[in-house]
Amino acid sequence: MLASNNAANYRRFFTSLVTSLLLFNGVGCSSNNPTSKTTQAENQIETPVQQQRFDGITITVATFDKPIGVGVERRAREFEKLTGANVNMVKLPLKDVFSSMQREFSNKTNRYDVVVFSPQWMADFVVPGYLENLTPLA
């Protein structure tokens, strides 16, 4: 029973992580520029739900080195502040991202908890069953 509770906690944690990263990236990539009548504080999204804490849990996020990794790392640090989790960043050179992720997935080493990759590789990762749909966990 303890193992299933831990698995459920990790699933909730990863669902929270993915949701937060997507939210932060959506906000960070927004083309909504403040006008002279609005301030950045007025444009921030308020989170009505109390964030769940994950103190003591460490996850590993793999992504491209530059430029994408810079934004992902910024969002990861914000996620750490909100949740108490530790995020270990693995930033791979562009030429190594696909092969490194595919090798880790096929060998089932579970080195990466979260990956940020190019959408064109989706079929390469979905068809063999490397990715898990988190929608039912939300």
mmCIF file of N, CA and C in Angstrom:
data_model
loop_
_atom_site.group_PDB
_atom_site.id
_atom_site.type_symbol
_atom_site.label_atom_id
_atom_site.label_comp_id
_atom_site.label_asym_id
_atom_site.label_seq_id
_atom_site.Cartn_x
_atom_site.Cartn_y
_atom_site.Cartn_z
ATOM 1 N N MET A 1 0.827 -1.188 0.000
ATOM 2 C CA MET A 1 0.000 0.000 0.000
ATOM 3 C C MET A 1 0.871 1.251 0.000
ATOM 4 N N LEU A 2 2.009 1.195 0.703
ATOM 5 C CA LEU A 2 2.904 2.341 0.748
ATOM 6 C C LEU A 2 3.424 2.666 -0.647
ATOM 7 N N ALA A 3 3.757 1.647 -1.424
ATOM 8 C CA ALA A 3 4.273 1.875 -2.778
ATOM 9 C C ALA A 3 3.224 2.563 -3.650
ATOM 10 N N SER A 4 1.971 2.139 -3.532
ATOM 11 C CA SER A 4 0.935 2.766 -4.356
ATOM 12 C C SER A 4 0.685 4.208 -3.917
ATOM 13 N N ASN A 5 0.803 4.499 -2.616
ATOM 14 C CA ASN A 5 0.668 5.879 -2.142
ATOM 15 C C ASN A 5 1.795 6.739 -2.687
ATOM 16 N N ASN A 6 3.033 6.209 -2.675
ATOM 17 C CA ASN A 6 4.157 6.951 -3.224
ATOM 18 C C ASN A 6 3.966 7.177 -4.711
ATOM 19 N N ALA A 7 3.502 6.168 -5.423
ATOM 20 C CA ALA A 7 3.261 6.313 -6.865
ATOM 21 C C ALA A 7 2.201 7.379 -7.121
ATOM 22 N N ALA A 8 1.142 7.380 -6.318
ATOM 23 C CA ALA A 8 0.089 8.385 -6.484
ATOM 24 C C ALA A 8 0.635 9.782 -6.194
ATOM 25 N N ASN A 9 1.481 9.910 -5.154
ATOM 26 C CA ASN A 9 2.080 11.206 -4.835
ATOM 27 C C ASN A 9 2.976 11.693 -5.971
ATOM 28 N N TYR A 10 3.782 10.793 -6.530
ATOM 29 C CA TYR A 10 4.651 11.183 -7.638
ATOM 30 C C TYR A 10 3.829 11.571 -8.860
ATOM 31 N N ARG A 11 2.742 10.862 -9.138
ATOM 32 C CA ARG A 11 1.891 11.219 -10.273
ATOM 33 C C ARG A 11 1.291 12.610 -10.070
ATOM 34 N N ARG A 12 0.801 12.884 -8.844
ATOM 35 C CA ARG A 12 0.267 14.217 -8.562
ATOM 36 C C ARG A 12 1.351 15.274 -8.717
ATOM 37 N N PHE A 13 2.543 14.947 -8.230
ATOM 38 C CA PHE A 13 3.664 15.870 -8.327
ATOM 39 C C PHE A 13 3.997 16.170 -9.789
ATOM 40 N N PHE A 14 4.111 15.133 -10.613
ATOM 41 C CA PHE A 14 4.457 15.340 -12.014
ATOM 42 C C PHE A 14 3.348 16.068 -12.756
ATOM 43 N N THR A 15 2.103 15.783 -12.405
ATOM 44 C CA THR A 15 0.995 16.509 -13.011
ATOM 45 C C THR A 15 1.093 17.981 -12.650
ATOM 46 N N SER A 16 1.392 18.275 -11.385
ATOM 47 C CA SER A 16 1.563 19.666 -10.947
ATOM 48 C C SER A 16 2.735 20.314 -11.670
ATOM 49 N N LEU A 17 3.833 19.580 -11.813
ATOM 50 C CA LEU A 17 5.019 20.110 -12.476
ATOM 51 C C LEU A 17 4.723 20.460 -13.925
ATOM 52 N N VAL A 18 4.131 19.524 -14.645
ATOM 53 C CA VAL A 18 3.848 19.759 -16.050
ATOM 54 C C VAL A 18 2.872 20.919 -16.211
ATOM 55 N N THR A 19 1.837 20.940 -15.385
ATOM 56 C CA THR A 19 0.859 22.019 -15.453
ATOM 57 C C THR A 19 1.527 23.364 -15.169
ATOM 58 N N SER A 20 2.367 23.407 -14.151
ATOM 59 C CA SER A 20 3.046 24.659 -13.801
ATOM 60 C C SER A 20 3.992 25.108 -14.902
ATOM 61 N N LEU A 21 4.772 24.169 -15.448
ATOM 62 C CA LEU A 21 5.700 24.531 -16.515
ATOM 63 C C LEU A 21 4.953 25.041 -17.738
ATOM 64 N N LEU A 22 3.858 24.381 -18.083
ATOM 65 C CA LEU A 22 3.073 24.841 -19.221
ATOM 66 C C LEU A 22 2.472 26.214 -18.947
ATOM 67 N N LEU A 23 1.977 26.407 -17.735
ATOM 68 C CA LEU A 23 1.403 27.700 -17.364
ATOM 69 C C LEU A 23 2.465 28.789 -17.419
ATOM 70 N N PHE A 24 3.629 28.527 -16.813
ATOM 71 C CA PHE A 24 4.699 29.516 -16.804
ATOM 72 C C PHE A 24 5.182 29.817 -18.215
ATOM 73 N N ASN A 25 5.339 28.790 -19.042
ATOM 74 C CA ASN A 25 5.779 29.018 -20.413
ATOM 75 C C ASN A 25 4.735 29.783 -21.194
ATOM 76 N N GLY A 26 3.464 29.482 -20.985
ATOM 77 C CA GLY A 26 2.405 30.218 -21.669
ATOM 78 C C GLY A 26 2.411 31.679 -21.283
ATOM 79 N N VAL A 27 2.603 31.948 -20.004
ATOM 80 C CA VAL A 27 2.645 33.324 -19.530
ATOM 81 C C VAL A 27 3.911 34.004 -20.032
ATOM 82 N N GLY A 28 5.038 33.285 -19.982
ATOM 83 C CA GLY A 28 6.311 33.858 -20.410
ATOM 84 C C GLY A 28 6.376 34.109 -21.899
ATOM 85 N N CYS A 29 5.651 33.337 -22.685
ATOM 86 C CA CYS A 29 5.681 33.474 -24.140
ATOM 87 C C CYS A 29 4.539 34.333 -24.665
ATOM 88 N N SER A 30 3.737 34.846 -23.783
ATOM 89 C CA SER A 30 2.584 35.640 -24.213
ATOM 90 C C SER A 30 3.035 36.873 -24.975
ATOM 91 N N SER A 31 2.274 37.212 -26.008
ATOM 92 C CA SER A 31 2.594 38.421 -26.771
ATOM 93 C C SER A 31 1.850 39.631 -26.224
ATOM 94 N N ASN A 32 1.201 39.467 -25.085
ATOM 95 C CA ASN A 32 0.452 40.549 -24.462
ATOM 96 C C ASN A 32 1.439 41.485 -23.773
ATOM 97 N N ASN A 33 1.761 42.581 -24.402
ATOM 98 C CA ASN A 33 2.688 43.542 -23.827
ATOM 99 C C ASN A 33 1.914 44.572 -23.020
ATOM 100 N N PRO A 34 2.400 44.890 -21.809
ATOM 101 C CA PRO A 34 1.709 45.888 -21.012
ATOM 102 C C PRO A 34 1.694 47.238 -21.722
ATOM 103 N N THR A 35 0.588 47.916 -21.637
ATOM 104 C CA THR A 35 0.492 49.269 -22.182
ATOM 105 C C THR A 35 0.796 50.242 -21.067
ATOM 106 N N SER A 36 0.752 51.512 -21.397
ATOM 107 C CA SER A 36 1.042 52.519 -20.378
ATOM 108 C C SER A 36 -0.009 52.523 -19.276
ATOM 109 N N LYS A 37 -1.206 51.974 -19.553
ATOM 110 C CA LYS A 37 -2.268 51.969 -18.555
ATOM 111 C C LYS A 37 -2.237 50.736 -17.650
ATOM 112 N N THR A 38 -1.447 49.743 -18.016
ATOM 113 C CA THR A 38 -1.375 48.540 -17.193
ATOM 114 C C THR A 38 0.047 48.326 -16.730
ATOM 115 N N THR A 39 0.169 47.600 -15.665
ATOM 116 C CA THR A 39 1.488 47.259 -15.159
ATOM 117 C C THR A 39 1.658 45.756 -15.250
ATOM 118 N N GLN A 40 2.885 45.327 -15.106
ATOM 119 C CA GLN A 40 3.152 43.894 -15.155
ATOM 120 C C GLN A 40 2.416 43.176 -14.025
ATOM 121 N N ALA A 41 2.303 43.806 -12.873
ATOM 122 C CA ALA A 41 1.604 43.190 -11.738
ATOM 123 C C ALA A 41 0.141 42.938 -12.079
ATOM 124 N N GLU A 42 -0.481 43.813 -12.855
ATOM 125 C CA GLU A 42 -1.876 43.621 -13.233
ATOM 126 C C GLU A 42 -2.042 42.471 -14.216
ATOM 127 N N ASN A 43 -0.986 42.163 -14.979
ATOM 128 C CA ASN A 43 -1.055 41.104 -15.986
ATOM 129 C C ASN A 43 -0.754 39.719 -15.427
ATOM 130 N N GLN A 44 -0.297 39.627 -14.203
ATOM 131 C CA GLN A 44 0.059 38.330 -13.643
ATOM 132 C C GLN A 44 -1.186 37.520 -13.336
ATOM 133 N N ILE A 45 -1.047 36.217 -13.545
ATOM 134 C CA ILE A 45 -2.150 35.297 -13.289
ATOM 135 C C ILE A 45 -2.160 34.936 -11.812
ATOM 136 N N GLU A 46 -3.311 35.053 -11.201
ATOM 137 C CA GLU A 46 -3.447 34.671 -9.805
ATOM 138 C C GLU A 46 -3.811 33.200 -9.734
ATOM 139 N N THR A 47 -3.201 32.496 -8.806
ATOM 140 C CA THR A 47 -3.492 31.085 -8.615
ATOM 141 C C THR A 47 -4.422 30.962 -7.421
ATOM 142 N N PRO A 48 -5.702 30.627 -7.671
ATOM 143 C CA PRO A 48 -6.662 30.576 -6.576
ATOM 144 C C PRO A 48 -6.485 29.370 -5.668
ATOM 145 N N VAL A 49 -5.824 28.332 -6.143
ATOM 146 C CA VAL A 49 -5.672 27.109 -5.375
ATOM 147 C C VAL A 49 -4.326 27.130 -4.661
ATOM 148 N N GLN A 50 -4.304 26.692 -3.428
ATOM 149 C CA GLN A 50 -3.063 26.594 -2.675
ATOM 150 C C GLN A 50 -2.160 25.555 -3.333
ATOM 151 N N GLN A 51 -0.928 25.944 -3.660
ATOM 152 C CA GLN A 51 0.013 25.023 -4.295
ATOM 153 C C GLN A 51 0.399 23.912 -3.317
ATOM 154 N N GLN A 52 0.472 22.690 -3.840
ATOM 155 C CA GLN A 52 0.891 21.562 -3.018
ATOM 156 C C GLN A 52 2.399 21.621 -2.841
ATOM 157 N N ARG A 53 2.879 21.278 -1.667
ATOM 158 C CA ARG A 53 4.311 21.314 -1.370
ATOM 159 C C ARG A 53 4.927 19.946 -1.643
ATOM 160 N N PHE A 54 6.143 19.956 -2.164
ATOM 161 C CA PHE A 54 6.879 18.732 -2.461
ATOM 162 C C PHE A 54 8.300 18.849 -1.926
ATOM 163 N N ASP A 55 8.432 19.357 -0.706
ATOM 164 C CA ASP A 55 9.747 19.510 -0.091
ATOM 165 C C ASP A 55 10.450 18.160 -0.024
ATOM 166 N N GLY A 56 11.744 18.164 -0.361
ATOM 167 C CA GLY A 56 12.540 16.947 -0.275
ATOM 168 C C GLY A 56 12.487 16.061 -1.517
ATOM 169 N N ILE A 57 11.636 16.377 -2.481
ATOM 170 C CA ILE A 57 11.564 15.582 -3.708
ATOM 171 C C ILE A 57 12.421 16.264 -4.768
ATOM 172 N N THR A 58 13.233 15.473 -5.454
ATOM 173 C CA THR A 58 14.070 15.978 -6.534
ATOM 174 C C THR A 58 13.660 15.312 -7.826
ATOM 175 N N ILE A 59 13.504 16.114 -8.865
ATOM 176 C CA ILE A 59 13.213 15.579 -10.191
ATOM 177 C C ILE A 59 14.293 16.048 -11.151
ATOM 178 N N THR A 60 14.434 15.333 -12.252
ATOM 179 C CA THR A 60 15.411 15.681 -13.270
ATOM 180 C C THR A 60 14.681 16.056 -14.548
ATOM 181 N N VAL A 61 14.983 17.243 -15.053
ATOM 182 C CA VAL A 61 14.387 17.761 -16.276
ATOM 183 C C VAL A 61 15.474 17.825 -17.340
ATOM 184 N N ALA A 62 15.225 17.180 -18.479
ATOM 185 C CA ALA A 62 16.165 17.216 -19.598
ATOM 186 C C ALA A 62 15.604 18.100 -20.699
ATOM 187 N N THR A 63 16.470 18.914 -21.278
ATOM 188 C CA THR A 63 16.046 19.817 -22.343
ATOM 189 C C THR A 63 17.247 20.211 -23.188
ATOM 190 N N PHE A 64 16.975 21.033 -24.187
ATOM 191 C CA PHE A 64 18.019 21.604 -25.027
ATOM 192 C C PHE A 64 18.882 22.534 -24.184
ATOM 193 N N ASP A 65 20.121 22.739 -24.625
ATOM 194 C CA ASP A 65 21.006 23.653 -23.921
ATOM 195 C C ASP A 65 20.552 25.096 -24.120
ATOM 196 N N LYS A 66 20.753 25.653 -25.296
ATOM 197 C CA LYS A 66 20.365 27.037 -25.567
ATOM 198 C C LYS A 66 19.579 27.061 -26.856
ATOM 199 N N PRO A 67 18.663 27.907 -26.999
ATOM 200 C CA PRO A 67 18.158 28.922 -26.080
ATOM 201 C C PRO A 67 17.040 28.402 -25.188
ATOM 202 N N ILE A 68 16.436 27.265 -25.538
ATOM 203 C CA ILE A 68 15.263 26.769 -24.806
ATOM 204 C C ILE A 68 15.580 26.463 -23.348
ATOM 205 N N GLY A 69 16.745 25.892 -23.089
ATOM 206 C CA GLY A 69 17.116 25.519 -21.731
ATOM 207 C C GLY A 69 17.149 26.680 -20.768
ATOM 208 N N VAL A 70 17.461 27.867 -21.266
ATOM 209 C CA VAL A 70 17.508 29.052 -20.411
ATOM 210 C C VAL A 70 16.121 29.349 -19.845
ATOM 211 N N GLY A 71 15.110 29.322 -20.711
ATOM 212 C CA GLY A 71 13.738 29.572 -20.255
ATOM 213 C C GLY A 71 13.208 28.472 -19.366
ATOM 214 N N VAL A 72 13.531 27.221 -19.718
ATOM 215 C CA VAL A 72 13.072 26.092 -18.900
ATOM 216 C C VAL A 72 13.691 26.170 -17.514
ATOM 217 N N GLU A 73 14.968 26.510 -17.437
ATOM 218 C CA GLU A 73 15.614 26.614 -16.125
ATOM 219 C C GLU A 73 14.998 27.737 -15.296
ATOM 220 N N ARG A 74 14.696 28.851 -15.924
ATOM 221 C CA ARG A 74 14.058 29.952 -15.192
ATOM 222 C C ARG A 74 12.727 29.489 -14.599
ATOM 223 N N ARG A 75 11.932 28.782 -15.398
ATOM 224 C CA ARG A 75 10.643 28.282 -14.924
ATOM 225 C C ARG A 75 10.833 27.209 -13.853
ATOM 226 N N ALA A 76 11.874 26.411 -13.986
ATOM 227 C CA ALA A 76 12.149 25.375 -12.984
ATOM 228 C C ALA A 76 12.456 26.012 -11.629
ATOM 229 N N ARG A 77 13.216 27.099 -11.628
ATOM 230 C CA ARG A 77 13.541 27.778 -10.365
ATOM 231 C C ARG A 77 12.285 28.381 -9.742
ATOM 232 N N GLU A 78 11.389 28.900 -10.573
ATOM 233 C CA GLU A 78 10.118 29.415 -10.057
ATOM 234 C C GLU A 78 9.289 28.275 -9.465
ATOM 235 N N PHE A 79 9.293 27.134 -10.141
ATOM 236 C CA PHE A 79 8.565 25.962 -9.657
ATOM 237 C C PHE A 79 9.122 25.512 -8.306
ATOM 238 N N GLU A 80 10.445 25.546 -8.145
ATOM 239 C CA GLU A 80 11.054 25.175 -6.865
ATOM 240 C C GLU A 80 10.546 26.077 -5.742
ATOM 241 N N LYS A 81 10.481 27.376 -6.004
ATOM 242 C CA LYS A 81 10.013 28.320 -4.983
ATOM 243 C C LYS A 81 8.555 28.066 -4.614
ATOM 244 N N LEU A 82 7.734 27.728 -5.613
ATOM 245 C CA LEU A 82 6.309 27.502 -5.363
ATOM 246 C C LEU A 82 6.031 26.189 -4.632
ATOM 247 N N THR A 83 6.823 25.162 -4.915
ATOM 248 C CA THR A 83 6.485 23.821 -4.434
ATOM 249 C C THR A 83 7.441 23.246 -3.400
ATOM 250 N N GLY A 84 8.647 23.776 -3.309
ATOM 251 C CA GLY A 84 9.635 23.210 -2.403
ATOM 252 C C GLY A 84 10.415 22.061 -3.012
ATOM 253 N N ALA A 85 10.063 21.636 -4.215
ATOM 254 C CA ALA A 85 10.777 20.555 -4.897
ATOM 255 C C ALA A 85 12.120 21.058 -5.399
ATOM 256 N N ASN A 86 13.044 20.137 -5.617
ATOM 257 C CA ASN A 86 14.326 20.461 -6.233
ATOM 258 C C ASN A 86 14.284 19.988 -7.674
ATOM 259 N N VAL A 87 14.744 20.832 -8.595
ATOM 260 C CA VAL A 87 14.755 20.481 -10.007
ATOM 261 C C VAL A 87 16.199 20.426 -10.480
ATOM 262 N N ASN A 88 16.615 19.232 -10.884
ATOM 263 C CA ASN A 88 17.948 19.017 -11.432
ATOM 264 C C ASN A 88 17.847 19.170 -12.943
ATOM 265 N N MET A 89 18.520 20.166 -13.499
ATOM 266 C CA MET A 89 18.456 20.436 -14.938
ATOM 267 C C MET A 89 19.566 19.699 -15.671
ATOM 268 N N VAL A 90 19.213 19.026 -16.758
ATOM 269 C CA VAL A 90 20.173 18.424 -17.669
ATOM 270 C C VAL A 90 19.969 19.133 -19.002
ATOM 271 N N LYS A 91 20.919 20.004 -19.357
ATOM 272 C CA LYS A 91 20.816 20.746 -20.613
ATOM 273 C C LYS A 91 21.764 20.098 -21.623
ATOM 274 N N LEU A 92 21.177 19.561 -22.675
ATOM 275 C CA LEU A 92 21.935 18.820 -23.673
ATOM 276 C C LEU A 92 22.194 19.682 -24.907
ATOM 277 N N PRO A 93 23.370 19.517 -25.530
ATOM 278 C CA PRO A 93 23.610 20.217 -26.795
ATOM 279 C C PRO A 93 22.588 19.752 -27.828
ATOM 280 N N LEU A 94 22.189 20.639 -28.724
ATOM 281 C CA LEU A 94 21.160 20.344 -29.712
ATOM 282 C C LEU A 94 21.425 19.033 -30.444
ATOM 283 N N LYS A 95 22.655 18.773 -30.812
ATOM 284 C CA LYS A 95 22.977 17.571 -31.576
ATOM 285 C C LYS A 95 22.788 16.284 -30.769
ATOM 286 N N ASP A 96 22.724 16.376 -29.444
ATOM 287 C CA ASP A 96 22.627 15.194 -28.588
ATOM 288 C C ASP A 96 21.254 14.971 -27.965
ATOM 289 N N VAL A 97 20.352 15.933 -28.084
ATOM 290 C CA VAL A 97 19.075 15.857 -27.372
ATOM 291 C C VAL A 97 18.282 14.610 -27.775
ATOM 292 N N PHE A 98 18.001 14.445 -29.040
ATOM 293 C CA PHE A 98 17.168 13.332 -29.498
ATOM 294 C C PHE A 98 17.788 11.993 -29.129
ATOM 295 N N SER A 99 19.057 11.805 -29.461
ATOM 296 C CA SER A 99 19.689 10.506 -29.212
ATOM 297 C C SER A 99 19.777 10.191 -27.721
ATOM 298 N N SER A 100 20.041 11.192 -26.896
ATOM 299 C CA SER A 100 20.130 10.974 -25.451
ATOM 300 C C SER A 100 18.778 10.587 -24.868
ATOM 301 N N MET A 101 17.730 11.320 -25.258
ATOM 302 C CA MET A 101 16.394 11.005 -24.746
ATOM 303 C C MET A 101 15.934 9.635 -25.238
ATOM 304 N N GLN A 102 16.129 9.356 -26.521
ATOM 305 C CA GLN A 102 15.701 8.069 -27.065
ATOM 306 C C GLN A 102 16.441 6.909 -26.384
ATOM 307 N N ARG A 103 17.733 7.078 -26.153
ATOM 308 C CA ARG A 103 18.526 6.035 -25.477
ATOM 309 C C ARG A 103 18.016 5.811 -24.046
ATOM 310 N N GLU A 104 17.775 6.895 -23.332
ATOM 311 C CA GLU A 104 17.284 6.770 -21.948
ATOM 312 C C GLU A 104 15.909 6.102 -21.916
ATOM 313 N N PHE A 105 15.028 6.479 -22.845
ATOM 314 C CA PHE A 105 13.693 5.882 -22.889
ATOM 315 C C PHE A 105 13.767 4.399 -23.243
ATOM 316 N N SER A 106 14.525 4.065 -24.268
ATOM 317 C CA SER A 106 14.565 2.661 -24.714
ATOM 318 C C SER A 106 15.258 1.763 -23.699
ATOM 319 N N ASN A 107 16.242 2.286 -22.985
ATOM 320 C CA ASN A 107 16.930 1.496 -21.951
ATOM 321 C C ASN A 107 16.170 1.464 -20.632
ATOM 322 N N LYS A 108 15.114 2.270 -20.532
ATOM 323 C CA LYS A 108 14.267 2.350 -19.329
ATOM 324 C C LYS A 108 15.070 2.663 -18.070
ATOM 325 N N THR A 109 16.008 3.581 -18.197
ATOM 326 C CA THR A 109 16.836 3.957 -17.043
ATOM 327 C C THR A 109 16.136 4.942 -16.116
ATOM 328 N N ASN A 110 15.075 5.589 -16.613
ATOM 329 C CA ASN A 110 14.321 6.565 -15.815
ATOM 330 C C ASN A 110 15.205 7.684 -15.280
ATOM 331 N N ARG A 111 16.202 8.058 -16.048
ATOM 332 C CA ARG A 111 17.091 9.144 -15.637
ATOM 333 C C ARG A 111 16.362 10.487 -15.652
ATOM 334 N N TYR A 112 15.445 10.672 -16.612
ATOM 335 C CA TYR A 112 14.720 11.930 -16.745
ATOM 336 C C TYR A 112 13.284 11.743 -16.274
ATOM 337 N N ASP A 113 12.829 12.660 -15.433
ATOM 338 C CA ASP A 113 11.430 12.662 -14.999
ATOM 339 C C ASP A 113 10.570 13.494 -15.932
ATOM 340 N N VAL A 114 11.145 14.560 -16.463
ATOM 341 C CA VAL A 114 10.458 15.461 -17.380
ATOM 342 C C VAL A 114 11.408 15.748 -18.531
ATOM 343 N N VAL A 115 10.874 15.771 -19.750
ATOM 344 C CA VAL A 115 11.686 16.122 -20.910
ATOM 345 C C VAL A 115 11.001 17.232 -21.694
ATOM 346 N N VAL A 116 11.789 18.138 -22.198
ATOM 347 C CA VAL A 116 11.303 19.179 -23.091
ATOM 348 C C VAL A 116 11.992 18.919 -24.416
ATOM 349 N N PHE A 117 11.183 18.579 -25.426
ATOM 350 C CA PHE A 117 11.769 18.187 -26.702
ATOM 351 C C PHE A 117 11.000 18.808 -27.860
ATOM 352 N N SER A 118 11.554 18.647 -29.030
ATOM 353 C CA SER A 118 10.942 19.192 -30.242
ATOM 354 C C SER A 118 9.677 18.403 -30.581
ATOM 355 N N PRO A 119 8.576 19.081 -30.908
ATOM 356 C CA PRO A 119 7.326 18.390 -31.227
ATOM 357 C C PRO A 119 7.452 17.421 -32.403
ATOM 358 N N GLN A 120 8.399 17.648 -33.278
ATOM 359 C CA GLN A 120 8.558 16.755 -34.426
ATOM 360 C C GLN A 120 9.002 15.355 -34.007
ATOM 361 N N TRP A 121 9.463 15.193 -32.789
ATOM 362 C CA TRP A 121 9.893 13.880 -32.293
ATOM 363 C C TRP A 121 8.772 13.147 -31.569
ATOM 364 N N MET A 122 7.606 13.738 -31.469
ATOM 365 C CA MET A 122 6.495 13.155 -30.714
ATOM 366 C C MET A 122 6.234 11.709 -31.129
ATOM 367 N N ALA A 123 6.106 11.447 -32.410
ATOM 368 C CA ALA A 123 5.810 10.083 -32.868
ATOM 369 C C ALA A 123 6.923 9.118 -32.474
ATOM 370 N N ASP A 124 8.158 9.581 -32.511
ATOM 371 C CA ASP A 124 9.286 8.721 -32.138
ATOM 372 C C ASP A 124 9.226 8.300 -30.671
ATOM 373 N N PHE A 125 8.594 9.113 -29.838
ATOM 374 C CA PHE A 125 8.511 8.811 -28.414
ATOM 375 C C PHE A 125 7.167 8.197 -28.014
ATOM 376 N N VAL A 126 6.095 8.537 -28.730
ATOM 377 C CA VAL A 126 4.767 8.022 -28.392
ATOM 378 C C VAL A 126 4.575 6.587 -28.883
ATOM 379 N N VAL A 127 4.910 6.332 -30.130
ATOM 380 C CA VAL A 127 4.657 5.007 -30.722
ATOM 381 C C VAL A 127 5.282 3.877 -29.894
ATOM 382 N N PRO A 128 6.529 3.992 -29.444
ATOM 383 C CA PRO A 128 7.088 2.910 -28.619
ATOM 384 C C PRO A 128 6.583 2.900 -27.168
ATOM 385 N N GLY A 129 5.769 3.910 -26.802
ATOM 386 C CA GLY A 129 5.202 3.947 -25.450
ATOM 387 C C GLY A 129 6.091 4.596 -24.412
ATOM 388 N N TYR A 130 6.972 5.496 -24.827
ATOM 389 C CA TYR A 130 7.891 6.137 -23.888
ATOM 390 C C TYR A 130 7.242 7.225 -23.036
ATOM 391 N N LEU A 131 6.138 7.805 -23.515
ATOM 392 C CA LEU A 131 5.509 8.911 -22.817
ATOM 393 C C LEU A 131 4.199 8.478 -22.168
ATOM 394 N N GLU A 132 3.862 9.120 -21.076
ATOM 395 C CA GLU A 132 2.608 8.809 -20.376
ATOM 396 C C GLU A 132 1.656 9.990 -20.498
ATOM 397 N N ASN A 133 0.431 9.713 -20.844
ATOM 398 C CA ASN A 133 -0.600 10.748 -20.910
ATOM 399 C C ASN A 133 -1.002 11.111 -19.471
ATOM 400 N N LEU A 134 -0.796 12.363 -19.106
ATOM 401 C CA LEU A 134 -1.097 12.816 -17.737
ATOM 402 C C LEU A 134 -2.489 13.405 -17.600
ATOM 403 N N THR A 135 -3.218 13.501 -18.691
ATOM 404 C CA THR A 135 -4.559 14.093 -18.655
ATOM 405 C C THR A 135 -5.468 13.428 -17.621
ATOM 406 N N PRO A 136 -5.525 12.099 -17.537
ATOM 407 C CA PRO A 136 -6.418 11.481 -16.536
ATOM 408 C C PRO A 136 -6.012 11.776 -15.090
ATOM 409 N N LEU A 137 -4.785 12.240 -14.864
ATOM 410 C CA LEU A 137 -4.307 12.510 -13.509
ATOM 411 C C LEU A 137 -4.621 13.915 -13.051
ATOM 412 N N ALA A 138 -5.055 14.760 -13.969
ATOM 413 C CA ALA A 138 -5.301 16.170 -13.623
ATOM 414 C C ALA A 138 -6.553 16.335 -12.790
#
